[in-house]
Coordinates of C-alpha atoms and ligand atoms in Angstrom, one line a residue:
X14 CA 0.0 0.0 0.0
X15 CA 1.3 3.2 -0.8
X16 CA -0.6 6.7 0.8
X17 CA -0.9 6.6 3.9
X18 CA -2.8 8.3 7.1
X19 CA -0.4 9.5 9.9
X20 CA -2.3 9.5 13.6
X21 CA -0.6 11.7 16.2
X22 CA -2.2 9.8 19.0
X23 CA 0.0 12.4 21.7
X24 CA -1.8 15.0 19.9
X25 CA -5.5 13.2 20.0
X26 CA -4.6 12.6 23.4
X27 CA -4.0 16.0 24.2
X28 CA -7.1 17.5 22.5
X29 CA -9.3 14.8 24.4
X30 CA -8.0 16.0 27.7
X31 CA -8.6 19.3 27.1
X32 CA -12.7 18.8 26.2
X33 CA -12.7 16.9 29.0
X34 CA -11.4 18.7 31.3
X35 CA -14.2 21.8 29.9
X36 CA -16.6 19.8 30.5
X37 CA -15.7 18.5 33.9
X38 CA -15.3 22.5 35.1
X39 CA -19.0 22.4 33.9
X40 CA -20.2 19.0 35.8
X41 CA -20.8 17.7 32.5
X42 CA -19.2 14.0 31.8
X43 CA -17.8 13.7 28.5
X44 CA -18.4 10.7 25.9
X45 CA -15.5 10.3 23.5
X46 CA -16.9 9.6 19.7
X47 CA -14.7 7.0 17.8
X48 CA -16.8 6.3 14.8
X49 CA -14.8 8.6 12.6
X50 CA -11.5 6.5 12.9
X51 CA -13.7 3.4 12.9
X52 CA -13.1 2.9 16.7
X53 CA -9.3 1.8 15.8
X54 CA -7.4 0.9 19.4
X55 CA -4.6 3.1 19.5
X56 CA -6.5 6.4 19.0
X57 CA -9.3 4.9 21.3
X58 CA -6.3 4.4 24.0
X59 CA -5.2 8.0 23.8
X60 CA -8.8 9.1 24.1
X61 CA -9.1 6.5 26.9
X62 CA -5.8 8.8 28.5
X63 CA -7.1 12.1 27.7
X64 CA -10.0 11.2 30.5
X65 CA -13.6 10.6 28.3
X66 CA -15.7 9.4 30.7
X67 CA -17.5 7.0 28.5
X68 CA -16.8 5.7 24.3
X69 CA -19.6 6.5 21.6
X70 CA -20.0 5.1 18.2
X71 CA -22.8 5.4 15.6
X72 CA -22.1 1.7 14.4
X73 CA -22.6 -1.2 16.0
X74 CA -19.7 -3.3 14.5
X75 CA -17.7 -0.7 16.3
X76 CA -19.2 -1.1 19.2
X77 CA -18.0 -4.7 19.4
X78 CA -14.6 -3.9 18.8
X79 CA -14.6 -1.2 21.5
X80 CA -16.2 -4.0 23.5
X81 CA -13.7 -6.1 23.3
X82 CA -10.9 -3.7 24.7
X83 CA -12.3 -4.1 28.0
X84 CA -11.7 -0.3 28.5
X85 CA -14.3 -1.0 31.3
X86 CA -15.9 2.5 30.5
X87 CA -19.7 2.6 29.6
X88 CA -20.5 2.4 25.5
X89 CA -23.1 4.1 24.0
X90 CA -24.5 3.6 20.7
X91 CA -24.9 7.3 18.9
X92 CA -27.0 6.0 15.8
X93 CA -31.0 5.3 16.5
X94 CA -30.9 1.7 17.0
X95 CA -31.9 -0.2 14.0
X96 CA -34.9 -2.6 15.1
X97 CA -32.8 -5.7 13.2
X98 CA -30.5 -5.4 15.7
X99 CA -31.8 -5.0 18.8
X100 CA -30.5 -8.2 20.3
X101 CA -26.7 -7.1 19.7
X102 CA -27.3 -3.5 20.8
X103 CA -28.4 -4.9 24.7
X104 CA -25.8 -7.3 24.0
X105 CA -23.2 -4.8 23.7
X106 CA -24.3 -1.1 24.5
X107 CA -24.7 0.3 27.8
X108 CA -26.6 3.2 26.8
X109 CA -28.5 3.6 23.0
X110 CA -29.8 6.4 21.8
X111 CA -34.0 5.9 20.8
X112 CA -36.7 7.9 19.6
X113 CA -39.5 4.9 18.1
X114 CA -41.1 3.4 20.3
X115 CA -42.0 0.0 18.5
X116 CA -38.3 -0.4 18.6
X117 CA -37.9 0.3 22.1
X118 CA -40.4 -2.4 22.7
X119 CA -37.5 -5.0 20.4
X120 CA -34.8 -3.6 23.2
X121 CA -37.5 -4.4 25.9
X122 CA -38.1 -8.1 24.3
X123 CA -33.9 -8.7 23.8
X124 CA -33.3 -7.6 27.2
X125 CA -35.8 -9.9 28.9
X126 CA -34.4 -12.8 27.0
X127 CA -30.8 -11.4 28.1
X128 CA -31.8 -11.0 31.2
X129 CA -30.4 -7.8 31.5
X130 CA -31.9 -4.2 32.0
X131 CA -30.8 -2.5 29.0
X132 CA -30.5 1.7 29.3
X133 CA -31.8 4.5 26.5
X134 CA -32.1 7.8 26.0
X135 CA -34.7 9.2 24.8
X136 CA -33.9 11.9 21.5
X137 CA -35.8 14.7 21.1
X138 CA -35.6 16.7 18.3
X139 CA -35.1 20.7 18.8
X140 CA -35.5 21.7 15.3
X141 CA -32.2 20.0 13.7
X142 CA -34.5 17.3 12.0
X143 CA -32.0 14.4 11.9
X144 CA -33.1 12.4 15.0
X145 CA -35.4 12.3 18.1
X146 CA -38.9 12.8 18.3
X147 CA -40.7 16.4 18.5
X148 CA -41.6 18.0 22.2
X149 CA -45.3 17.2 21.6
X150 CA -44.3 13.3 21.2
X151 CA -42.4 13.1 24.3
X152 CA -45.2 12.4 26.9
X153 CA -47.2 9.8 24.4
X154 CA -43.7 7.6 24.2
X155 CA -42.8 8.1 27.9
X156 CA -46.3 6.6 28.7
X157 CA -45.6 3.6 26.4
X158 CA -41.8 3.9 27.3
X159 CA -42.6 3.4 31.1
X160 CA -44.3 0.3 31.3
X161 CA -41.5 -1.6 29.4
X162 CA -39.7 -3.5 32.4
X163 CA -36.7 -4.4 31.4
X164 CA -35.7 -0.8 29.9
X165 CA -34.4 2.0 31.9
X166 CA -34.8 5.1 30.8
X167 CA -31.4 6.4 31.9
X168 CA -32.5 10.1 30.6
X169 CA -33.0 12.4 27.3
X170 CA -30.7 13.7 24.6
X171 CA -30.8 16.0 21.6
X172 CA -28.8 16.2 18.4
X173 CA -27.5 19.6 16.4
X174 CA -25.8 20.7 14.2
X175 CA -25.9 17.2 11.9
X176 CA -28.6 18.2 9.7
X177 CA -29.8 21.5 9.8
X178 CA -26.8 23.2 11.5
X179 CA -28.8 24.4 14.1
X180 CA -26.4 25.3 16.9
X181 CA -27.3 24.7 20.5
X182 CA -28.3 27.9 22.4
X183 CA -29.1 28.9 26.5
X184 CA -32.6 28.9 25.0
X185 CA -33.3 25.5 23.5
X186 CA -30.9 23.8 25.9
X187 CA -33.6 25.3 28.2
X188 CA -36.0 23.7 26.3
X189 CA -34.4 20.3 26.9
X190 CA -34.3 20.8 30.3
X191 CA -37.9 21.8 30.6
X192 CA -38.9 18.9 29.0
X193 CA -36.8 16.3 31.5
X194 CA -38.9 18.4 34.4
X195 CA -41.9 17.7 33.0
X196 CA -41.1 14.0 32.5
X197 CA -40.0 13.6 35.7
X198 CA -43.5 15.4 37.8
X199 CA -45.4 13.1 34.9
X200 CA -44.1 10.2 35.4
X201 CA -42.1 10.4 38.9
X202 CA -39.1 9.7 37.4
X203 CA -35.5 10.9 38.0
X204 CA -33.5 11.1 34.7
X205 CA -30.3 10.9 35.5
X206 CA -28.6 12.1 32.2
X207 CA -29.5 14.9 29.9
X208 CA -27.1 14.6 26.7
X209 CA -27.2 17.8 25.0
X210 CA -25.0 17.1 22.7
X211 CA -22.0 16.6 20.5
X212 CA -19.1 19.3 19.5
X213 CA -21.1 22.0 18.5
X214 CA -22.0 22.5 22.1
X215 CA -18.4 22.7 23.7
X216 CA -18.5 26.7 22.6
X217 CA -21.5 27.3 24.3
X218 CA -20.2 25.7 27.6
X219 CA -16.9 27.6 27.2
X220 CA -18.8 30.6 27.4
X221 CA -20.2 29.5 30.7
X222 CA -24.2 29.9 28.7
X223 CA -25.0 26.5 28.7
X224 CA -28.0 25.5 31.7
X225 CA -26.6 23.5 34.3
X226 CA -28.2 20.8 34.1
X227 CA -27.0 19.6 30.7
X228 CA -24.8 17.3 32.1
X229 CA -23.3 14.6 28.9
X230 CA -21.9 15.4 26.0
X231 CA -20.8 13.3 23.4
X232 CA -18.0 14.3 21.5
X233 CA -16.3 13.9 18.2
X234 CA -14.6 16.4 15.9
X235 CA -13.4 18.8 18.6
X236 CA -11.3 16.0 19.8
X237 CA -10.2 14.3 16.9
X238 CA -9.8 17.4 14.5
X239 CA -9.7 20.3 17.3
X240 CA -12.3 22.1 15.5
X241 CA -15.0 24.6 16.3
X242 CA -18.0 22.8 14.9
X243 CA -19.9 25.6 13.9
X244 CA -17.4 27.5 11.8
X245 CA -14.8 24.8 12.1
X246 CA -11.8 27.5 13.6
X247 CA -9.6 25.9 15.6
X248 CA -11.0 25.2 19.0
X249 CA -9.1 26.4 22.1
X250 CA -6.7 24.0 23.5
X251 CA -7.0 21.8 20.6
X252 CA -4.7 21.0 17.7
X253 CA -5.4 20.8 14.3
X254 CA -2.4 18.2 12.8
X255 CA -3.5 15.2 14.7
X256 CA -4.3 13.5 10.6
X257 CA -2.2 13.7 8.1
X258 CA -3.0 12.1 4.8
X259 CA 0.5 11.2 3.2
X260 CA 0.1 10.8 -0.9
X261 CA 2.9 9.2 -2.7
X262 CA 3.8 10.8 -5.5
X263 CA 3.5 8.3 -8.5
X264 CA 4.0 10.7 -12.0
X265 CA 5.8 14.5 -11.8
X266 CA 6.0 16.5 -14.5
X267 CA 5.3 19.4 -16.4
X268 CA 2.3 19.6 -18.4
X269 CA 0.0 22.0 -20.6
X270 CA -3.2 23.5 -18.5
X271 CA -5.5 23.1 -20.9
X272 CA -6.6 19.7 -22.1
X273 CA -5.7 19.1 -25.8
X274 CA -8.8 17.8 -28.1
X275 CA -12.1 18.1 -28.1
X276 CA -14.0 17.4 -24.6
X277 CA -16.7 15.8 -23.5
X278 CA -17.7 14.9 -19.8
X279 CA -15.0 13.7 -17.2
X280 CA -14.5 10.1 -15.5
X281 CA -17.7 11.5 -13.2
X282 CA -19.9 12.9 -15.9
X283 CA -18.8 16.9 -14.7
X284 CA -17.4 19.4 -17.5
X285 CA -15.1 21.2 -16.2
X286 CA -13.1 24.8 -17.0
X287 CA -9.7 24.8 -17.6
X288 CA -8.4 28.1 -17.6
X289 CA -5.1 28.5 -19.9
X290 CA -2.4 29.3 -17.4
X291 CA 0.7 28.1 -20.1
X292 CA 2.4 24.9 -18.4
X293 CA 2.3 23.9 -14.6
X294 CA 4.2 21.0 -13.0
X295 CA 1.9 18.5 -11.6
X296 CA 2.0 15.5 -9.4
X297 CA -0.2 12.3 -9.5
X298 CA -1.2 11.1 -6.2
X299 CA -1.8 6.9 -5.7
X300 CA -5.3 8.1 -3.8
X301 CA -8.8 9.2 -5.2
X302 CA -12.9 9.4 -4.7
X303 CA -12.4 5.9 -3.8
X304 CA -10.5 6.7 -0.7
X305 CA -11.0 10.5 0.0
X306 CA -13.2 13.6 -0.6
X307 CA -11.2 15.8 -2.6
X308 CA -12.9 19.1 -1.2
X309 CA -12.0 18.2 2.4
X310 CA -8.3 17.5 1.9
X311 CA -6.1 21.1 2.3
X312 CA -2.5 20.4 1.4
X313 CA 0.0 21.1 4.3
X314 CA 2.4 22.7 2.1
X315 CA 0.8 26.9 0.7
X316 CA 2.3 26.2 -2.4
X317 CA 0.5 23.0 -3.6
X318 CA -3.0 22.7 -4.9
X319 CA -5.3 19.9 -5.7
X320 CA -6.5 20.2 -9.2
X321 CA -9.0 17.8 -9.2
X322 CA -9.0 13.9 -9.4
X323 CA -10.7 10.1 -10.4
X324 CA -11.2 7.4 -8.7
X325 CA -8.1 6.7 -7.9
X326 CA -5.6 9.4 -9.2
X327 CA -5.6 13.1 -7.1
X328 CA -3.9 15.7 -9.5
X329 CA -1.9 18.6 -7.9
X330 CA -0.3 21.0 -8.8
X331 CA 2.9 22.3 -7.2
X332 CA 4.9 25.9 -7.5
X333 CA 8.3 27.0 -6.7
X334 CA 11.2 24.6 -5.8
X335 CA 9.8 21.5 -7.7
X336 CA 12.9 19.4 -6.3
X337 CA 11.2 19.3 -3.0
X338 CA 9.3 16.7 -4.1
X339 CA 10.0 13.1 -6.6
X340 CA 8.3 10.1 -7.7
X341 CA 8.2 7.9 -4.7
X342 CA 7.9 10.8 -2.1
X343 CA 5.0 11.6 -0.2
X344 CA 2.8 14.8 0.0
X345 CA 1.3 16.1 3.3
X346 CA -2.9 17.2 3.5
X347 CA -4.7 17.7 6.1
X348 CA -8.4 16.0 6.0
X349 CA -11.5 17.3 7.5
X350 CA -14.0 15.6 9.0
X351 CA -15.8 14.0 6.0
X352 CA -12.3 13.2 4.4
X353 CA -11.1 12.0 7.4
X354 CA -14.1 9.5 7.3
X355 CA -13.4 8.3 3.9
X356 CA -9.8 7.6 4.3
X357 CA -9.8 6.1 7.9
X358 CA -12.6 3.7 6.1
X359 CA -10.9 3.1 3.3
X360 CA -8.5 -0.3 3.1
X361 CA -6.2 1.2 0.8
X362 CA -5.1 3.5 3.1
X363 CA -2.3 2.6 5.4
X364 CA -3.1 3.6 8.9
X365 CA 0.6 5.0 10.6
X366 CA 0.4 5.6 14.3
X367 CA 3.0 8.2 15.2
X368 CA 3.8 8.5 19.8
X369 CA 2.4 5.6 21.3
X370 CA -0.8 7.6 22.5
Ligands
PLP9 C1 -21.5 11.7 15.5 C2 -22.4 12.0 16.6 C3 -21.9 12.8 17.7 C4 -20.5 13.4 17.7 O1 -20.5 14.5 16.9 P1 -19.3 15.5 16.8 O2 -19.8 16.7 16.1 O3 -18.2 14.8 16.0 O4 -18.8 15.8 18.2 C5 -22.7 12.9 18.8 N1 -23.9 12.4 18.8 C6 -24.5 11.7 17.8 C7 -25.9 11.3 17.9 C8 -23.7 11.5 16.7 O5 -24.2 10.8 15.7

């Protein structure tokens, strides 16, 4: 295998501490989210070190991986349980996230036969639209919710900034926390978590606005990426260069700008422009669509840029010095989120662990 992805687990590890220890200044215990590496050991160790409180994943394959670690933290699965696999989610979660009730009754049914007591949270939707059902829903499945015996209902939760990019606010975190009162005079319950969240909360609660009361978070990007979720700046005490996608360099040369003949569509059925700019040195790159997402890979070095790519080739184009690079070298990008998602699941990609996290 040739490109590869560089993890600076020291780095991860540092960013994890750092959330962690906002949250904690905040009473608010902090989930670590793995499902963007595919919940790969080493970085789930440095998380483990930077002091999460609990592991998340949105896939239940995952799950089982980070179940047999024996990190002896709690798991929870992010994703709304799918009803096919109920059995493995009291199986192997501690805590899953619901919002239908027909499938909460598949939980109740596994559990029973498991004889275990199997916890959820309940989602509730505050205008994001991805998961969770809508604040005039909540009493009709906490009725139904209730009576199911071997279920505890271990608290509520909300979702932002997936779908609609709604960003959590003192005002619908408020919300959330009006709700869980309610629930608990209703029904004479005591929730005992209220999970408002995932990175795009982490700014609110830095600037002290988020209700006590909110007291989980599960959390991702900030960690892994050390971003801002909302306009993806660098978060504070967070580093960026914990990824680094390494492309090997398999043609370099100098080329025309314009392609020569007449053109139709490209390998993806897009026409493209190609501005006449006289000759430009260009590298191939042994990576493509099949492994990446060529709009969320920014190259390290100012004075390389991606031209486009295929399936499998990345084109880019490189200025000044061109000895700095050669055919059998490697060139440095930094992924985002989405990128980082495509190459950690990609099995073309090498996976190099840099510090021993
Ligand atoms: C992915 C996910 C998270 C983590 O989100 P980040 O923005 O990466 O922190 C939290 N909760 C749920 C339900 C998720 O699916």
């Amino acid at each position: 295998m040739s490109s590869f992805l560089e993890i600076h687990l020291p780095r991860i590890e540092k960013n994890a501490s750092s959330i962690v220890k906002l949250c904690h200044k905040n009473q608010v215990s902090c989930f670590g989210v793995t499902k963007v590496f595919c919940a790969e050991e080493n970085i789930v160790r440095a998380m483990i070190k930077g002091g999460v409180d609990g592991l998340a994943d949105s896939r239940i394959e995952n799950i089982a991986k980070l179940r047999k670690m024996k990190t002896g933290l709690p798991l929870m699965l992010l994703r709304i349980v799918s009803p096919s696999e109920a059995s493995e989610v009291v199986e192997l979660c501690d805590y899953s996230l619901n919002s239908e009730i027909s499938t909460l009754k598949k939980l109740d049914a596994a559990a029973k036969k498991q004889k275990k007591r199997h916890k959820v949270v309940a989602m509730i939707d505050i205008g994001d639209l991805r998961e969770g059902m809508m604040a005039d829903e909540v009493m009709n499945f906490f009725a139904q919710a209730v009576k199911l015996k071997n279920i505890r209902i271990a608290g509520i939760g909300t979702n932002t900034a997936c779908f609609g990019g709604v960003i959590p606010t003192t005002e619908n975190m408020n919300q959330i926390l009006a709700i869980k009162a309610l629930l608990e005079m209703q029904f004479g319950l005591s929730l005992d978590m209220v999970s408002g969240g995932n990175s795009s909360g982490l700014p609110l609660l830095a600037s002290g606005k988020m209700p006590k009361g909110i007291n989980h978070f599960r959390v991702g990007e900030a960690m892994v990426l050390g971003r801002n979720v909302i306009d993806r700046s660098p978060f504070p005490g967070t580093r960026q260069d914990t990824f680094i996608f390494k492309g090997e360099i398999v043609e370099y040369r100098v080329k025309p700008s314009v392609p020569i003949g007449n053109r139709g569509q490209n390998a993806f059925g897009e026409t493209d422009e190609f501005p006449q700019r006289g000759e430009i040195r260009r590298a191939i790159i042994a990576a493509g669509r099949q492994d990446l997402k060529l709009d969320g890979l920014t190259p390290v070095d100012p004075e390389t840029k991606i031209l486009g790519g295929s399936s499998d080739h990345l084109i880019v184009e490189v200025k000044g010095d061109p000895s700095r690079y050669k055919v059998g070298g490697f060139m440095p990008f930094y992924p985002n989120y989405g990128c980082l998602l495509a190459l950690a699941t990609s099995p073309y990609i090498r996976k190099k662990v840099i510090g021993d996290g």
